Amino acid sequence: QTRLQELVANMQFASEYGKADIEVGAIESYTLPMEVTVTLTSPNGYFSNEYTIVFKVETSEDARLASVTVGDAALQSFAAETKNYTVDYAIGEALPTVAATAADAGATVSIQQATTENPQAVITVTAEDESFVWTYTIQFRVVDNTLSELWIGETKLTDFSSLQSEYTFSHSFESAPRVLGVASDADARITYVQAFSPDGTATITVEKDGLTRTYTVSFVAPQENNAGGIVVYVVTSVVIVAAAAAIVVVVVRKRRV
């Protein structure tokens, strides 16, 4: 308060016609922000102008961001001076939530999250000096990294869903069939890990624009049953059928039916 009184008392103004007469209006309270009305009158008394001087605490004009996160990860290539970004997300997944931190502790941050109808997040940063506002945008782009078809051996899965990632397939072969997928997007890349045992697991990974999706096929092989059952033994072109395991033959290929 004392400092404000000193500033007001020591105000000096000049006119092109010489030293001006100064009249300071009444001041109700010396607290910030504070407005002071000053009337300047020329020495000859012919000219008079009124001015309003505002005293206020110096505030920051910094409306930049220090960091942005999309989901659980930091926004790649973020720079405080860059205001527009594009982020990919996989089809079938929820739009990521955006969070941001202002560079200046006195600034405020508000975020309009993206929606399916409007897949753009808008971050508004208002500086401590509220006349300075910056807006950042993040445009979300959906990427299709799914399969449109899944084949197991020569069988096309009729109950396949592109957004379902785990399947179980029972079979009666001596080794697990090979799996084959057809990508929904022709530009996607597919990699396979085939099953190495009759009851093994095969995986199909689809990659598009750096986003991956993995499908898993778990094979269930038939269990041996020594108590009975019908087993067909094939020796070259001769087929021997045993109602139990009582007949011993040299087996070239065996299949349970």
Tab-separated table of C-alpha atoms in Angstrom:
chain	number	residue	atom	x	y	z
A	1	GLN	CA	0.000	0.000	0.000
A	2	THR	CA	2.782	2.424	0.925
A	3	ARG	CA	4.551	1.672	-2.347
A	4	LEU	CA	1.371	2.369	-4.338
A	5	GLN	CA	0.917	5.673	-2.565
A	6	GLU	CA	4.499	6.618	-3.466
A	7	LEU	CA	3.957	5.708	-7.119
A	8	VAL	CA	0.811	7.783	-7.369
A	9	ALA	CA	2.357	10.746	-5.542
A	10	ASN	CA	5.414	10.762	-7.808
A	11	MET	CA	3.591	10.484	-11.137
A	12	GLN	CA	4.825	13.073	-13.607
A	13	PHE	CA	3.369	14.042	-16.943
A	14	ALA	CA	4.526	16.447	-19.619
A	15	SER	CA	2.701	18.338	-22.302
A	16	GLU	CA	3.984	19.698	-25.573
A	17	TYR	CA	2.916	23.082	-24.264
A	18	GLY	CA	5.010	22.773	-21.138
A	19	LYS	CA	4.590	21.213	-17.747
A	20	ALA	CA	0.980	20.115	-17.269
A	21	ASP	CA	-1.119	20.653	-14.188
A	22	ILE	CA	-2.002	17.280	-12.661
A	23	GLU	CA	-5.165	16.461	-10.789
A	24	VAL	CA	-5.439	12.945	-9.378
A	25	GLY	CA	-8.922	11.608	-8.724
A	26	ALA	CA	-10.002	10.208	-5.406
A	27	ILE	CA	-8.608	6.740	-4.576
A	28	GLU	CA	-10.871	4.626	-2.373
A	29	SER	CA	-8.412	1.819	-1.665
A	30	TYR	CA	-4.762	1.169	-2.379
A	31	THR	CA	-5.223	-2.508	-3.291
A	32	LEU	CA	-4.501	-4.216	-6.579
A	33	PRO	CA	-5.838	-4.083	-9.176
A	34	MET	CA	-6.334	-0.339	-8.786
A	35	GLU	CA	-7.487	2.351	-11.210
A	36	VAL	CA	-6.376	5.962	-10.895
A	37	THR	CA	-8.011	8.792	-12.829
A	38	VAL	CA	-5.652	11.603	-13.757
A	39	THR	CA	-6.664	14.891	-15.373
A	40	LEU	CA	-3.952	16.847	-17.202
A	41	THR	CA	-4.470	20.508	-17.949
A	42	SER	CA	-2.108	22.530	-20.130
A	43	PRO	CA	-0.316	25.510	-18.522
A	44	ASN	CA	-2.472	27.975	-20.404
A	45	GLY	CA	-5.628	26.223	-19.252
A	46	TYR	CA	-6.953	25.737	-22.778
A	47	PHE	CA	-6.520	21.992	-23.051
A	48	SER	CA	-7.540	19.255	-20.659
A	49	ASN	CA	-7.490	15.448	-20.949
A	50	GLU	CA	-8.477	12.697	-18.565
A	51	TYR	CA	-6.529	9.424	-18.335
A	52	THR	CA	-7.127	6.203	-16.472
A	53	ILE	CA	-4.073	4.389	-15.158
A	54	VAL	CA	-4.420	0.761	-14.050
A	55	PHE	CA	-2.068	-0.645	-11.456
A	56	LYS	CA	-2.021	-4.451	-11.291
A	57	VAL	CA	0.206	-7.350	-10.348
A	58	GLU	CA	2.361	-8.492	-13.239
A	59	THR	CA	0.945	-11.758	-14.621
A	60	SER	CA	2.409	-14.373	-16.918
A	61	GLU	CA	1.503	-14.373	-20.594
A	62	ASP	CA	2.662	-17.976	-21.070
A	63	ALA	CA	-0.198	-20.084	-22.496
A	64	ARG	CA	1.911	-22.989	-23.691
A	65	LEU	CA	1.765	-26.631	-22.672
A	66	ALA	CA	4.621	-28.499	-21.031
A	67	SER	CA	3.388	-32.024	-21.797
A	68	VAL	CA	0.506	-34.007	-23.275
A	69	THR	CA	-0.456	-37.635	-22.701
A	70	VAL	CA	-2.736	-39.734	-24.887
A	71	GLY	CA	-4.015	-42.717	-22.949
A	72	ASP	CA	-1.087	-43.890	-20.837
A	73	ALA	CA	1.635	-42.649	-23.182
A	74	ALA	CA	3.264	-39.293	-23.816
A	75	LEU	CA	2.240	-37.660	-27.088
A	76	GLN	CA	4.965	-38.463	-29.597
A	77	SER	CA	6.807	-35.536	-31.183
A	78	PHE	CA	5.143	-33.062	-28.835
A	79	ALA	CA	6.550	-29.542	-28.948
A	80	ALA	CA	5.120	-26.605	-27.027
A	81	GLU	CA	5.074	-24.403	-30.135
A	82	THR	CA	3.277	-27.014	-32.289
A	83	LYS	CA	-0.478	-26.844	-31.908
A	84	ASN	CA	-1.907	-29.550	-34.208
A	85	TYR	CA	-1.360	-33.328	-34.040
A	86	THR	CA	-2.728	-36.554	-35.528
A	87	VAL	CA	-2.845	-39.774	-33.483
A	88	ASP	CA	-3.790	-43.248	-34.741
A	89	TYR	CA	-5.886	-45.713	-32.759
A	90	ALA	CA	-7.022	-49.236	-33.614
A	91	ILE	CA	-10.530	-49.975	-34.821
A	92	GLY	CA	-12.729	-51.441	-32.102
A	93	GLU	CA	-10.811	-49.716	-29.311
A	94	ALA	CA	-12.075	-46.816	-27.224
A	95	LEU	CA	-10.790	-43.356	-28.050
A	96	PRO	CA	-7.878	-42.524	-25.747
A	97	THR	CA	-8.278	-39.923	-23.016
A	98	VAL	CA	-6.119	-36.818	-23.373
A	99	ALA	CA	-4.404	-35.081	-20.446
A	100	ALA	CA	-2.146	-32.024	-20.460
A	101	THR	CA	0.016	-29.918	-18.156
A	102	ALA	CA	0.605	-26.188	-18.612
A	103	ALA	CA	4.134	-24.820	-18.768
A	104	ASP	CA	3.257	-22.056	-16.309
A	105	ALA	CA	1.738	-22.940	-12.940
A	106	GLY	CA	-0.562	-19.918	-13.129
A	107	ALA	CA	-2.180	-20.991	-16.408
A	108	THR	CA	-5.372	-23.039	-16.587
A	109	VAL	CA	-6.017	-25.995	-18.896
A	110	SER	CA	-9.380	-27.221	-20.172
A	111	ILE	CA	-9.830	-30.241	-22.440
A	112	GLN	CA	-12.681	-31.239	-24.710
A	113	GLN	CA	-12.247	-34.982	-25.194
A	114	ALA	CA	-12.736	-36.645	-28.573
A	115	THR	CA	-15.886	-38.628	-29.330
A	116	THR	CA	-16.835	-41.125	-32.016
A	117	GLU	CA	-18.934	-38.442	-33.703
A	118	ASN	CA	-16.164	-35.842	-33.397
A	119	PRO	CA	-12.802	-37.640	-33.088
A	120	GLN	CA	-10.838	-34.516	-32.201
A	121	ALA	CA	-9.623	-33.481	-28.762
A	122	VAL	CA	-9.243	-29.747	-28.108
A	123	ILE	CA	-6.927	-28.424	-25.384
A	124	THR	CA	-7.363	-24.788	-24.381
A	125	VAL	CA	-4.674	-23.096	-22.280
A	126	THR	CA	-5.442	-19.728	-20.691
A	127	ALA	CA	-2.441	-17.834	-19.353
A	128	GLU	CA	-2.409	-16.171	-15.962
A	129	ASP	CA	-2.941	-13.006	-17.987
A	130	GLU	CA	-6.270	-14.187	-19.398
A	131	SER	CA	-5.896	-12.184	-22.594
A	132	PHE	CA	-3.434	-14.833	-23.829
A	133	VAL	CA	-5.046	-18.128	-24.931
A	134	TRP	CA	-3.583	-21.009	-26.929
A	135	THR	CA	-5.502	-23.904	-28.461
A	136	TYR	CA	-4.042	-27.327	-29.289
A	137	THR	CA	-5.892	-29.991	-31.318
A	138	ILE	CA	-5.387	-33.752	-31.559
A	139	GLN	CA	-7.135	-35.428	-34.494
A	140	PHE	CA	-7.671	-39.168	-34.001
A	141	ARG	CA	-7.485	-41.446	-37.046
A	142	VAL	CA	-8.886	-44.971	-36.906
A	143	VAL	CA	-6.628	-47.741	-38.239
A	144	ASP	CA	-8.010	-51.114	-39.356
A	145	ASN	CA	-5.581	-53.793	-38.183
A	146	THR	CA	-8.101	-56.640	-38.197
A	147	LEU	CA	-8.656	-59.826	-40.194
A	148	SER	CA	-11.702	-60.227	-42.387
A	149	GLU	CA	-11.328	-64.030	-42.664
A	150	LEU	CA	-9.655	-66.786	-40.672
A	151	TRP	CA	-8.906	-70.169	-42.229
A	152	ILE	CA	-7.788	-73.300	-40.382
A	153	GLY	CA	-6.488	-75.758	-42.897
A	154	GLU	CA	-9.127	-75.823	-45.610
A	155	THR	CA	-11.874	-74.713	-43.239
A	156	LYS	CA	-13.077	-71.126	-43.121
A	157	LEU	CA	-14.342	-70.224	-39.668
A	158	THR	CA	-17.979	-69.222	-40.057
A	159	ASP	CA	-18.248	-67.836	-36.533
A	160	PHE	CA	-15.180	-65.622	-36.956
A	161	SER	CA	-15.403	-62.027	-35.718
A	162	SER	CA	-12.711	-59.521	-36.629
A	163	LEU	CA	-12.743	-58.039	-33.119
A	164	GLN	CA	-12.531	-61.407	-31.328
A	165	SER	CA	-8.924	-62.420	-30.832
A	166	GLU	CA	-9.002	-65.913	-29.242
A	167	TYR	CA	-10.291	-69.163	-30.752
A	168	THR	CA	-10.225	-72.880	-29.889
A	169	PHE	CA	-10.256	-75.513	-32.633
A	170	SER	CA	-10.693	-79.255	-32.067
A	171	HIS	CA	-9.316	-81.630	-34.660
A	172	SER	CA	-8.464	-85.293	-35.238
A	173	PHE	CA	-5.278	-84.864	-37.262
A	174	GLU	CA	-1.809	-86.056	-36.346
A	175	SER	CA	-0.543	-82.465	-36.499
A	176	ALA	CA	-2.215	-79.111	-36.048
A	177	PRO	CA	-3.547	-77.569	-39.270
A	178	ARG	CA	-1.948	-74.403	-40.594
A	179	VAL	CA	-3.762	-71.130	-40.026
A	180	LEU	CA	-4.272	-68.425	-42.641
A	181	GLY	CA	-5.763	-64.948	-42.303
A	182	VAL	CA	-7.028	-62.331	-44.751
A	183	ALA	CA	-6.436	-58.728	-43.694
A	184	SER	CA	-9.324	-56.259	-43.787
A	185	ASP	CA	-6.930	-53.592	-45.084
A	186	ALA	CA	-4.905	-54.619	-48.107
A	187	ASP	CA	-1.956	-52.536	-46.875
A	188	ALA	CA	-1.712	-54.352	-43.549
A	189	ARG	CA	1.114	-56.817	-42.906
A	190	ILE	CA	0.455	-60.317	-41.518
A	191	THR	CA	2.932	-62.559	-39.691
A	192	TYR	CA	2.313	-66.115	-38.532
A	193	VAL	CA	3.558	-68.468	-35.856
A	194	GLN	CA	2.160	-71.896	-36.670
A	195	ALA	CA	1.471	-74.546	-34.026
A	196	PHE	CA	4.254	-77.134	-33.681
A	197	SER	CA	2.237	-79.842	-31.959
A	198	PRO	CA	-1.280	-81.279	-32.360
A	199	ASP	CA	-2.422	-79.450	-29.241
A	200	GLY	CA	-0.274	-76.362	-29.764
A	201	THR	CA	-1.149	-72.708	-30.323
A	202	ALA	CA	-0.900	-70.635	-33.506
A	203	THR	CA	-0.815	-66.842	-33.641
A	204	ILE	CA	-1.588	-64.371	-36.400
A	205	THR	CA	-0.376	-60.790	-35.974
A	206	VAL	CA	-1.760	-57.980	-38.128
A	207	GLU	CA	0.204	-54.714	-38.294
A	208	LYS	CA	-0.977	-51.445	-39.831
A	209	ASP	CA	0.703	-48.065	-39.350
A	210	GLY	CA	2.558	-49.288	-36.274
A	211	LEU	CA	-0.529	-50.701	-34.529
A	212	THR	CA	-0.703	-54.476	-34.043
A	213	ARG	CA	-3.469	-56.946	-33.245
A	214	THR	CA	-2.833	-60.625	-32.474
A	215	TYR	CA	-5.228	-63.527	-33.004
A	216	THR	CA	-4.660	-66.811	-31.163
A	217	VAL	CA	-5.875	-70.272	-32.192
A	218	SER	CA	-5.530	-72.993	-29.539
A	219	PHE	CA	-5.759	-76.506	-30.936
A	220	VAL	CA	-7.340	-79.397	-29.056
A	221	ALA	CA	-6.110	-82.827	-30.220
A	222	PRO	CA	-7.977	-86.121	-29.482
A	223	GLN	CA	-6.782	-88.064	-26.456
A	224	GLU	CA	-5.606	-91.676	-26.738
A	225	ASN	CA	-8.115	-94.154	-25.337
A	226	ASN	CA	-6.570	-97.559	-24.531
A	227	ALA	CA	-9.882	-98.962	-23.245
A	228	GLY	CA	-11.431	-99.335	-26.663
A	229	GLY	CA	-12.790	-97.349	-29.540
A	230	ILE	CA	-12.248	-97.895	-33.209
A	231	VAL	CA	-8.876	-97.111	-34.642
A	232	VAL	CA	-8.175	-97.228	-38.358
A	233	TYR	CA	-4.646	-98.299	-39.328
A	234	VAL	CA	-3.475	-97.670	-42.861
A	235	VAL	CA	-0.561	-99.729	-44.172
A	236	THR	CA	0.143	-98.730	-47.760
A	237	SER	CA	-3.222	-99.515	-49.357
A	238	VAL	CA	-4.395	-102.168	-46.855
A	239	VAL	CA	-6.767	-101.120	-44.061
A	240	ILE	CA	-7.012	-103.272	-40.886
A	241	VAL	CA	-9.803	-102.487	-38.416
A	242	ALA	CA	-9.500	-103.497	-34.765
A	243	ALA	CA	-12.463	-103.312	-32.407
A	244	ALA	CA	-10.020	-102.879	-29.530
A	245	ALA	CA	-6.295	-102.717	-29.197
A	246	ALA	CA	-5.895	-106.481	-29.495
A	247	ILE	CA	-4.441	-106.630	-33.013
A	248	VAL	CA	-0.825	-105.602	-33.373
A	249	VAL	CA	0.202	-104.275	-36.768
A	250	VAL	CA	2.981	-102.205	-38.219
A	251	VAL	CA	1.539	-98.692	-38.407
A	252	VAL	CA	2.471	-96.336	-41.163
A	253	ARG	CA	-0.353	-93.854	-40.509
A	254	LYS	CA	-3.005	-93.862	-37.815
A	255	ARG	CA	-6.252	-91.948	-37.445
A	256	ARG	CA	-9.048	-92.202	-34.900
A	257	VAL	CA	-12.635	-92.045	-36.180
